[in-house]
Short mmCIF file of C-alpha atoms and ligand atoms in Angstrom, two decimals:
data_model
loop_
_atom_site.label_atom_id
_atom_site.label_comp_id
_atom_site.label_asym_id
_atom_site.label_seq_id
_atom_site.Cartn_x
_atom_site.Cartn_y
_atom_site.Cartn_z
CA UNK A 1 183.64 124.36 56.16
CA UNK A 2 183.45 120.94 57.83
CA UNK A 3 186.87 119.16 58.02
CA UNK A 4 186.78 115.87 56.04
CA UNK A 5 187.33 113.71 59.11
CA UNK A 6 184.01 111.88 59.35
CA UNK A 7 183.11 111.35 63.01
CA UNK A 8 186.63 112.10 64.19
CA UNK A 9 186.89 115.33 66.13
CA UNK A 10 189.41 117.72 64.58
CA UNK A 11 191.13 118.47 67.90
CA UNK A 12 191.45 114.78 68.63
CA UNK A 13 192.91 114.23 65.18
CA UNK A 14 195.50 116.98 65.74
CA UNK A 15 196.45 115.75 69.21
CA UNK A 16 196.62 112.05 68.46
CA UNK A 17 197.55 111.63 64.78
CA UNK A 18 198.92 114.78 63.10
CA UNK A 19 202.66 114.28 62.53
CA UNK A 20 202.55 111.24 64.84
CA UNK A 21 200.85 108.20 63.36
CA UNK A 22 198.73 107.08 60.39
CA UNK A 23 194.98 107.36 60.67
CA UNK A 24 192.39 105.56 58.59
CA UNK A 25 189.10 107.43 58.48
CA UNK A 26 186.17 105.53 57.04
CA UNK A 27 183.51 107.81 55.47
CA UNK A 28 185.75 110.83 56.07
CA UNK A 29 183.81 112.65 53.37
CA UNK A 30 180.57 110.69 52.87
CA UNK A 31 179.33 110.81 49.28
CA UNK A 32 182.71 112.14 48.07
CA UNK A 33 182.78 112.75 44.33
CA UNK A 34 185.83 113.32 42.15
CA UNK A 35 186.35 117.10 42.01
CA UNK A 36 186.82 116.68 38.27
CA UNK A 37 186.13 113.92 35.78
CA UNK A 38 188.77 111.55 34.47
CA UNK A 39 188.52 113.27 31.08
CA UNK A 40 189.13 116.67 32.67
CA UNK A 41 192.12 115.30 34.57
CA UNK A 42 193.59 113.85 31.37
CA UNK A 43 193.05 117.20 29.62
CA UNK A 44 194.94 118.98 32.42
CA UNK A 45 197.79 116.49 31.97
CA UNK A 46 198.03 117.67 28.35
CA UNK A 47 198.86 121.25 29.38
CA UNK A 48 202.45 122.42 29.53
CA UNK A 49 201.79 124.63 32.57
CA UNK A 50 200.65 121.59 34.58
CA UNK A 51 203.06 119.09 36.14
CA UNK A 52 202.11 115.51 35.37
CA UNK A 53 203.74 112.08 35.49
CA UNK A 54 202.94 108.68 34.12
CA UNK A 55 204.14 105.70 36.14
CA UNK A 56 203.79 102.21 34.72
CA UNK A 57 204.94 98.77 35.71
CA UNK A 58 204.21 96.81 32.54
CA UNK A 59 205.76 93.34 32.62
CA UNK A 60 207.23 94.16 36.05
CA UNK A 61 209.40 97.03 34.68
CA UNK A 62 208.96 100.41 36.39
CA UNK A 63 208.85 103.36 34.02
CA UNK A 64 208.39 107.08 34.67
CA UNK A 65 207.51 109.62 31.97
CA UNK A 66 206.91 113.33 32.57
CA UNK A 67 204.05 115.20 30.87
CA UNK A 68 202.51 116.97 29.10
CA UNK A 69 200.62 114.07 27.59
CA UNK A 70 198.76 114.44 24.31
CA UNK A 71 195.39 112.73 23.92
CA UNK A 72 196.98 109.66 22.33
CA UNK A 73 200.15 109.40 24.40
CA UNK A 74 198.64 107.66 27.42
CA UNK A 75 198.24 103.86 27.53
CA UNK A 76 194.79 102.37 26.92
CA UNK A 77 192.59 102.73 29.98
CA UNK A 78 191.84 99.02 29.82
CA UNK A 79 195.54 98.16 30.14
CA UNK A 80 196.31 97.28 33.78
CA UNK A 81 199.29 98.63 35.71
CA UNK A 82 199.63 102.34 35.06
CA UNK A 83 198.94 105.60 36.89
CA UNK A 84 198.70 109.21 35.80
CA UNK A 85 199.53 111.75 38.53
CA UNK A 86 198.65 115.42 38.13
CA UNK A 87 200.13 117.95 40.52
CA UNK A 88 198.66 121.30 41.65
CA UNK A 89 195.12 120.59 40.42
CA UNK A 90 193.80 123.10 42.99
CA UNK A 91 195.35 125.93 40.96
CA UNK A 92 193.33 125.03 37.88
CA UNK A 93 189.99 123.78 39.06
CA UNK A 94 187.41 125.36 41.33
CA UNK A 95 186.04 122.15 42.89
CA UNK A 96 189.61 120.99 43.53
CA UNK A 97 190.40 124.24 45.35
CA UNK A 98 187.17 123.86 47.33
CA UNK A 99 188.25 120.42 48.47
CA UNK A 100 191.40 122.01 49.92
CA UNK A 101 189.28 124.55 51.79
CA UNK A 102 188.11 121.68 53.97
CA UNK A 103 191.68 121.25 55.20
CA UNK A 104 192.00 124.80 56.50
CA UNK A 105 192.17 123.47 60.07
CA UNK A 106 195.91 123.33 59.33
CA UNK A 107 197.84 126.56 58.68
CA UNK A 108 197.68 127.19 54.96
CA UNK A 109 201.38 128.00 54.71
CA UNK A 110 201.98 124.29 55.43
CA UNK A 111 199.87 123.31 52.43
CA UNK A 112 201.67 122.01 49.39
CA UNK A 113 199.03 121.19 46.83
CA UNK A 114 196.36 118.78 45.67
CA UNK A 115 197.65 115.99 43.51
CA UNK A 116 195.13 113.74 41.79
CA UNK A 117 195.99 110.34 40.44
CA UNK A 118 194.06 108.09 38.12
CA UNK A 119 195.15 104.47 38.08
CA UNK A 120 194.10 101.62 35.83
CA UNK A 121 193.46 98.25 37.48
CA UNK A 122 196.55 97.25 39.50
CA UNK A 123 198.18 100.67 38.95
CA UNK A 124 200.27 102.38 41.64
CA UNK A 125 203.60 104.08 42.14
CA UNK A 126 205.16 101.29 44.21
CA UNK A 127 206.21 101.20 47.87
CA UNK A 128 207.81 104.53 48.77
CA UNK A 129 208.14 107.09 51.50
CA UNK A 130 207.31 110.82 51.40
CA UNK A 131 208.75 113.65 53.44
CA UNK A 132 205.30 115.26 53.50
CA UNK A 133 202.16 114.77 55.54
CA UNK A 134 199.54 113.50 53.18
CA UNK A 135 195.79 112.91 53.27
CA UNK A 136 194.87 110.27 50.69
CA UNK A 137 191.18 110.64 49.91
CA UNK A 138 189.61 108.00 47.73
CA UNK A 139 187.12 109.64 45.34
CA UNK A 140 186.42 106.92 42.76
CA UNK A 141 186.91 103.15 42.64
CA UNK A 142 188.91 101.31 45.28
CA UNK A 143 192.54 101.35 46.30
CA UNK A 144 194.37 98.91 48.53
CA UNK A 145 196.90 100.66 50.75
CA UNK A 146 199.63 98.79 52.54
CA UNK A 147 201.70 100.75 55.01
CA UNK A 148 204.34 100.38 57.65
CA UNK A 149 207.17 102.22 59.39
CA UNK A 150 210.37 102.43 57.36
CA UNK A 151 213.15 100.58 59.15
CA UNK A 152 215.41 100.47 56.11
CA UNK A 153 215.28 103.49 53.76
CA UNK A 154 217.34 101.82 50.99
CA UNK A 155 215.84 102.21 47.51
CA UNK A 156 215.92 99.73 44.66
CA UNK A 157 218.95 100.85 42.62
CA UNK A 158 218.73 101.83 38.97
CA UNK A 159 215.03 102.68 38.84
CA UNK A 160 213.59 105.94 37.50
CA UNK A 161 211.51 106.34 40.66
CA UNK A 162 212.19 105.80 44.35
CA UNK A 163 210.96 102.37 45.39
CA UNK A 164 211.80 100.97 48.82
CA UNK A 165 213.97 97.83 48.58
CA UNK A 166 212.64 96.33 51.77
CA UNK A 167 209.09 97.39 52.43
CA UNK A 168 207.53 95.60 55.37
CA UNK A 169 203.90 96.64 55.61
CA UNK A 170 202.24 96.23 58.96
CA UNK A 171 198.72 97.24 57.88
CA UNK A 172 196.51 96.87 54.86
CA UNK A 173 193.28 98.74 54.13
CA UNK A 174 190.93 98.80 51.15
CA UNK A 175 189.55 102.31 50.65
CA UNK A 176 186.25 103.07 48.95
CA UNK A 177 185.04 106.52 47.82
CA UNK A 178 184.82 108.85 50.82
CA UNK A 179 187.41 106.93 52.89
CA UNK A 180 190.68 108.65 53.70
CA UNK A 181 194.10 107.64 54.96
CA UNK A 182 196.32 110.17 56.70
CA UNK A 183 200.07 109.49 56.71
CA UNK A 184 202.72 111.48 58.56
CA UNK A 185 206.14 111.83 56.90
CA UNK A 186 208.39 108.79 56.95
CA UNK A 187 205.75 106.04 56.65
CA UNK A 188 206.22 103.59 53.84
CA UNK A 189 203.11 103.14 51.72
CA UNK A 190 201.98 101.45 48.57
CA UNK A 191 198.55 101.98 46.99
CA UNK A 192 197.18 99.82 44.21
CA UNK A 193 193.89 100.17 42.31
CA UNK A 194 191.74 97.11 42.94
CA UNK A 195 188.61 95.91 41.14
CA UNK A 196 189.08 98.39 38.27
CA UNK A 197 190.39 101.91 37.80
CA UNK A 198 190.39 104.40 40.65
CA UNK A 199 190.98 108.04 41.43
CA UNK A 200 192.74 109.31 44.56
CA UNK A 201 193.21 112.87 45.82
CA UNK A 202 196.44 113.50 47.77
CA UNK A 203 196.38 116.62 49.89
CA UNK A 204 200.00 117.24 50.79
CA UNK A 205 201.41 119.42 53.55
CA UNK A 206 205.03 120.41 53.37
CA UNK A 207 207.31 120.37 56.34
CA UNK A 208 210.05 122.82 55.45
CA UNK A 209 213.60 121.72 56.11
CA UNK A 210 216.35 123.85 57.62
CA UNK A 211 218.38 123.73 54.44
CA UNK A 212 215.45 124.99 52.39
CA UNK A 213 215.03 127.97 54.73
CA UNK A 214 218.75 128.72 54.78
CA UNK A 215 218.91 128.67 50.99
CA UNK A 216 216.17 131.29 50.97
CA UNK A 217 217.63 133.39 53.75
CA UNK A 218 221.09 133.46 52.18
CA UNK A 219 219.72 134.26 48.72
CA UNK A 220 217.70 137.15 50.20
CA UNK A 221 220.72 138.48 52.09
CA UNK A 222 222.88 138.20 48.99
CA UNK A 223 220.33 140.15 46.92
CA UNK A 224 219.68 142.87 49.50
CA UNK A 225 220.67 146.11 47.72
CA UNK A 226 220.80 148.03 51.01
CA UNK A 227 222.78 145.34 52.84
CA UNK A 228 226.24 145.95 54.28
CA UNK A 229 228.66 144.62 51.64
CA UNK A 230 232.34 145.11 52.59
CA UNK A 231 234.95 144.24 49.97
CA UNK A 232 238.32 142.65 50.61
CA UNK A 233 241.41 144.76 50.00
CA UNK A 234 245.04 143.65 50.08
CA UNK A 235 246.94 146.86 49.62
CA UNK A 236 250.52 146.43 50.85
CA UNK A 237 250.65 142.68 50.22
CA UNK A 238 253.93 141.19 48.91
CA UNK A 239 254.50 139.59 45.49
CA UNK A 240 253.64 135.89 45.71
CA UNK A 241 255.86 132.99 44.67
CA UNK A 242 252.93 130.58 44.88
CA UNK A 243 250.17 132.09 42.71
CA UNK A 244 248.06 128.94 42.96
CA UNK A 245 247.62 129.23 46.74
CA UNK A 246 244.80 131.15 48.47
CA UNK A 247 246.50 133.98 50.37
CA UNK A 248 246.17 133.67 54.16
CA UNK A 249 244.78 137.21 54.60
CA UNK A 250 242.12 136.58 51.96
CA UNK A 251 241.11 133.29 53.53
CA UNK A 252 241.03 134.84 57.03
CA UNK A 253 238.82 137.75 55.98
CA UNK A 254 236.34 135.54 54.10
CA UNK A 255 236.25 133.09 57.02
CA UNK A 256 235.48 135.97 59.39
CA UNK A 257 232.67 137.23 57.11
CA UNK A 258 231.14 133.77 56.97
CA UNK A 259 231.44 133.25 60.73
CA UNK A 260 230.24 136.70 61.75
CA UNK A 261 227.29 136.93 59.40
CA UNK A 262 224.06 137.19 61.35
CA UNK A 263 220.76 138.06 59.72
CA UNK A 264 218.85 140.86 61.42
CA UNK A 265 215.56 139.81 63.11
CA UNK A 266 213.51 141.62 60.41
CA UNK A 267 215.50 139.84 57.71
CA UNK A 268 214.65 136.53 59.33
CA UNK A 269 210.95 137.39 59.67
CA UNK A 270 210.77 138.47 56.04
CA UNK A 271 212.69 135.45 54.75
CA UNK A 272 210.42 133.03 56.64
CA UNK A 273 207.21 134.57 55.28
CA UNK A 274 208.54 134.90 51.73
CA UNK A 275 209.83 131.33 51.81
CA UNK A 276 206.51 129.94 53.07
CA UNK A 277 204.41 131.78 50.47
CA UNK A 278 206.69 131.31 47.47
CA UNK A 279 204.62 129.88 44.59
CA UNK A 280 205.91 126.74 42.91
CA UNK A 281 208.08 127.23 39.85
CA UNK A 282 205.28 125.96 37.60
CA UNK A 283 202.76 128.60 38.80
CA UNK A 284 201.91 131.54 36.54
CA UNK A 285 199.40 134.26 37.27
CA UNK A 286 197.16 135.76 34.61
CA UNK A 287 197.39 139.52 35.02
CA UNK A 288 194.34 141.43 33.72
CA UNK A 289 195.05 142.96 30.31
CA UNK A 290 193.61 146.30 31.49
CA UNK A 291 194.07 146.94 35.23
CA UNK A 292 191.04 148.83 36.57
CA UNK A 293 191.13 152.55 37.20
CA UNK A 294 190.76 153.59 40.87
CA UNK A 295 187.09 154.45 40.25
CA UNK A 296 186.32 151.11 38.59
CA UNK A 297 188.21 149.24 41.27
CA UNK A 298 186.13 150.95 43.94
CA UNK A 299 182.83 150.19 42.15
CA UNK A 300 183.64 146.55 41.40
CA UNK A 301 185.11 145.82 44.85
CA UNK A 302 182.12 147.45 46.53
CA UNK A 303 179.60 145.36 44.66
CA UNK A 304 181.49 142.04 44.24
CA UNK A 305 184.21 141.99 46.89
CA UNK A 306 187.62 140.46 46.24
CA UNK A 307 189.05 136.97 46.41
CA UNK A 308 192.51 135.53 46.15
CA UNK A 309 193.40 133.78 42.95
CA UNK A 310 193.40 130.01 43.56
CA UNK A 311 197.16 129.90 43.07
CA UNK A 312 197.93 132.74 45.49
CA UNK A 313 199.72 131.86 48.70
CA UNK A 314 199.38 134.31 51.57
CA UNK A 315 200.29 134.42 55.25
CA UNK A 316 200.76 136.97 58.00
CA UNK A 317 202.73 137.30 61.17
CA UNK A 318 203.15 140.35 63.41
CA UNK A 319 203.56 143.45 61.31
CA UNK A 320 204.24 141.56 58.08
CA UNK A 321 201.94 140.33 55.37
CA UNK A 322 203.26 137.94 52.76
CA UNK A 323 201.84 137.22 49.35
CA UNK A 324 203.36 134.97 46.70
CA UNK A 325 206.89 135.25 48.05
CA UNK A 326 206.79 139.01 48.68
CA UNK A 327 206.66 140.81 52.00
CA UNK A 328 204.87 144.02 52.82
CA UNK A 329 204.55 145.90 56.08
CA UNK A 330 200.95 145.76 57.31
CA UNK A 331 199.17 149.05 56.65
CA UNK A 332 198.35 150.59 60.03
CA UNK A 333 194.57 150.53 59.87
CA UNK A 334 194.15 147.92 57.15
CA UNK A 335 195.93 145.11 59.01
CA UNK A 336 192.73 143.44 60.19
CA UNK A 337 191.36 143.32 56.65
CA UNK A 338 194.54 141.75 55.32
CA UNK A 339 194.41 139.18 58.08
CA UNK A 340 190.76 138.50 57.15
CA UNK A 341 191.77 138.11 53.50
CA UNK A 342 194.41 135.53 54.46
CA UNK A 343 192.10 133.64 56.84
CA UNK A 344 189.08 133.54 54.48
CA UNK A 345 190.75 134.02 51.09
CA UNK A 346 188.25 136.77 50.32
CA UNK A 347 186.95 140.16 51.31
CA UNK A 348 183.20 140.12 51.09
CA UNK A 349 181.27 142.99 49.49
CA UNK A 350 179.82 144.21 52.76
CA UNK A 351 177.27 146.99 52.42
CA UNK A 352 179.59 149.18 54.41
CA UNK A 353 182.78 147.77 52.73
CA UNK A 354 184.86 149.59 55.30
CA UNK A 355 188.05 148.11 53.95
CA UNK A 356 187.59 150.31 50.88
CA UNK A 357 188.00 153.44 53.01
CA UNK A 358 191.60 152.60 53.80
CA UNK A 359 193.76 154.26 51.13
CA UNK A 360 196.96 152.29 51.88
CA UNK A 361 195.12 149.01 51.86
CA UNK A 362 193.32 149.82 48.60
CA UNK A 363 196.64 150.70 46.93
CA UNK A 364 198.06 147.31 47.89
CA UNK A 365 194.95 145.45 46.76
CA UNK A 366 194.95 147.26 43.41
CA UNK A 367 198.61 146.37 42.86
CA UNK A 368 197.98 142.73 43.65
CA UNK A 369 194.93 142.67 41.41
CA UNK A 370 197.17 144.05 38.66
CA UNK A 371 199.55 141.11 39.17
CA UNK A 372 196.67 138.62 38.88
CA UNK A 373 197.01 137.63 42.54
CA UNK A 374 193.47 138.80 43.38
CA UNK A 375 190.20 138.93 41.48
CA UNK A 376 186.82 140.60 41.88
CA UNK A 377 184.03 138.36 43.19
CA UNK A 378 184.42 135.01 44.90
CA UNK A 379 186.10 131.84 43.72
CA UNK A 380 182.59 130.47 43.00
CA UNK A 381 182.23 132.99 40.17
CA UNK A 382 185.29 131.72 38.29
C1 SIN B 401 198.98 107.90 44.23
O1 SIN B 401 197.98 108.63 44.33
O2 SIN B 401 198.99 106.97 43.42
C2 SIN B 401 200.20 108.07 45.07
C3 SIN B 401 200.02 108.98 46.19
C4 SIN B 401 201.10 108.77 47.24
O3 SIN B 401 201.52 107.68 47.47
O4 SIN B 401 201.54 109.72 47.89
CO1 CO B 402 203.28 108.79 48.68
#
């Protein structure tokens, strides 16, 4: 699928702009259409399994309300100065997921999600800074973006959302449908709907932080049932006269455990893959009510192939395959099919469907289908 970069060569984009500097791309996706209508977006914002926010600045007062939003709980569309933001639209809508497929020139484990905002005239979320890389694709109406490097990260105190106190934009661009602005992390930006309402798609890429990884790694190590788990003993210790104090021997042993703890290389590999493919807390999978028998699985997979559910996150590295926060060792002969599944998000129903001859692979695929992580057919059929 063609990257949505207009005339800009993808390798040039990666070398010159990605993670380095903002890039305005006029006609990045000529003829771009909203992947879903405003009414569909508003309906999604009414669901309790969808994360949504309403930001308004009526009479100069910033307000943030979290969804879900019933049909009558949003301000009138004609009222200027408000924005509805819906997170993770790719997990719920086929055309939204397809839009993300155009961004597969970046490793998918860096992908966060597709957020879509609808703003009434003058609506925006104020000048702020994100820790993510973001592609802001205009799909309806016009938005004026002002941007600049953040020299002072102080936020306006006492507000329900993070607004930069001293935003000094160095550029301003008016985006029309099909235009796109790429921003690396740390650039201040402020987008406002101009000339009427507008819709913007934000394709976000997460840059994991060290603390996030460590949290995962430590939680995994703490939960490892087979892990080495020595327990402190203090046989032979004397009666204490200061029961409130931490005994020296206890403190020394715990300090040594903390200092000497080293994850094994496999533990690190597993933790990285599980961390990078962990679904967001709001994601739920719909497991089939009746998982197919082996014979039905074989028939259906042979004639329709398999595809990943839109919400599934997968990745591979070396002898590990990761799916939705779980790790599995690559099956010996099926590894290339799993890699193909991760790279293309589907296994096509080839006439010779050779992947169906691999028993270990088929067992994994059936299990994942039973969890709702895979489906028969292609995402176009959904
Ligand atoms: C918006 O779509 O209104 C905000 C997107 C962003 O600034 O990241
Ligand atoms: Co932003």
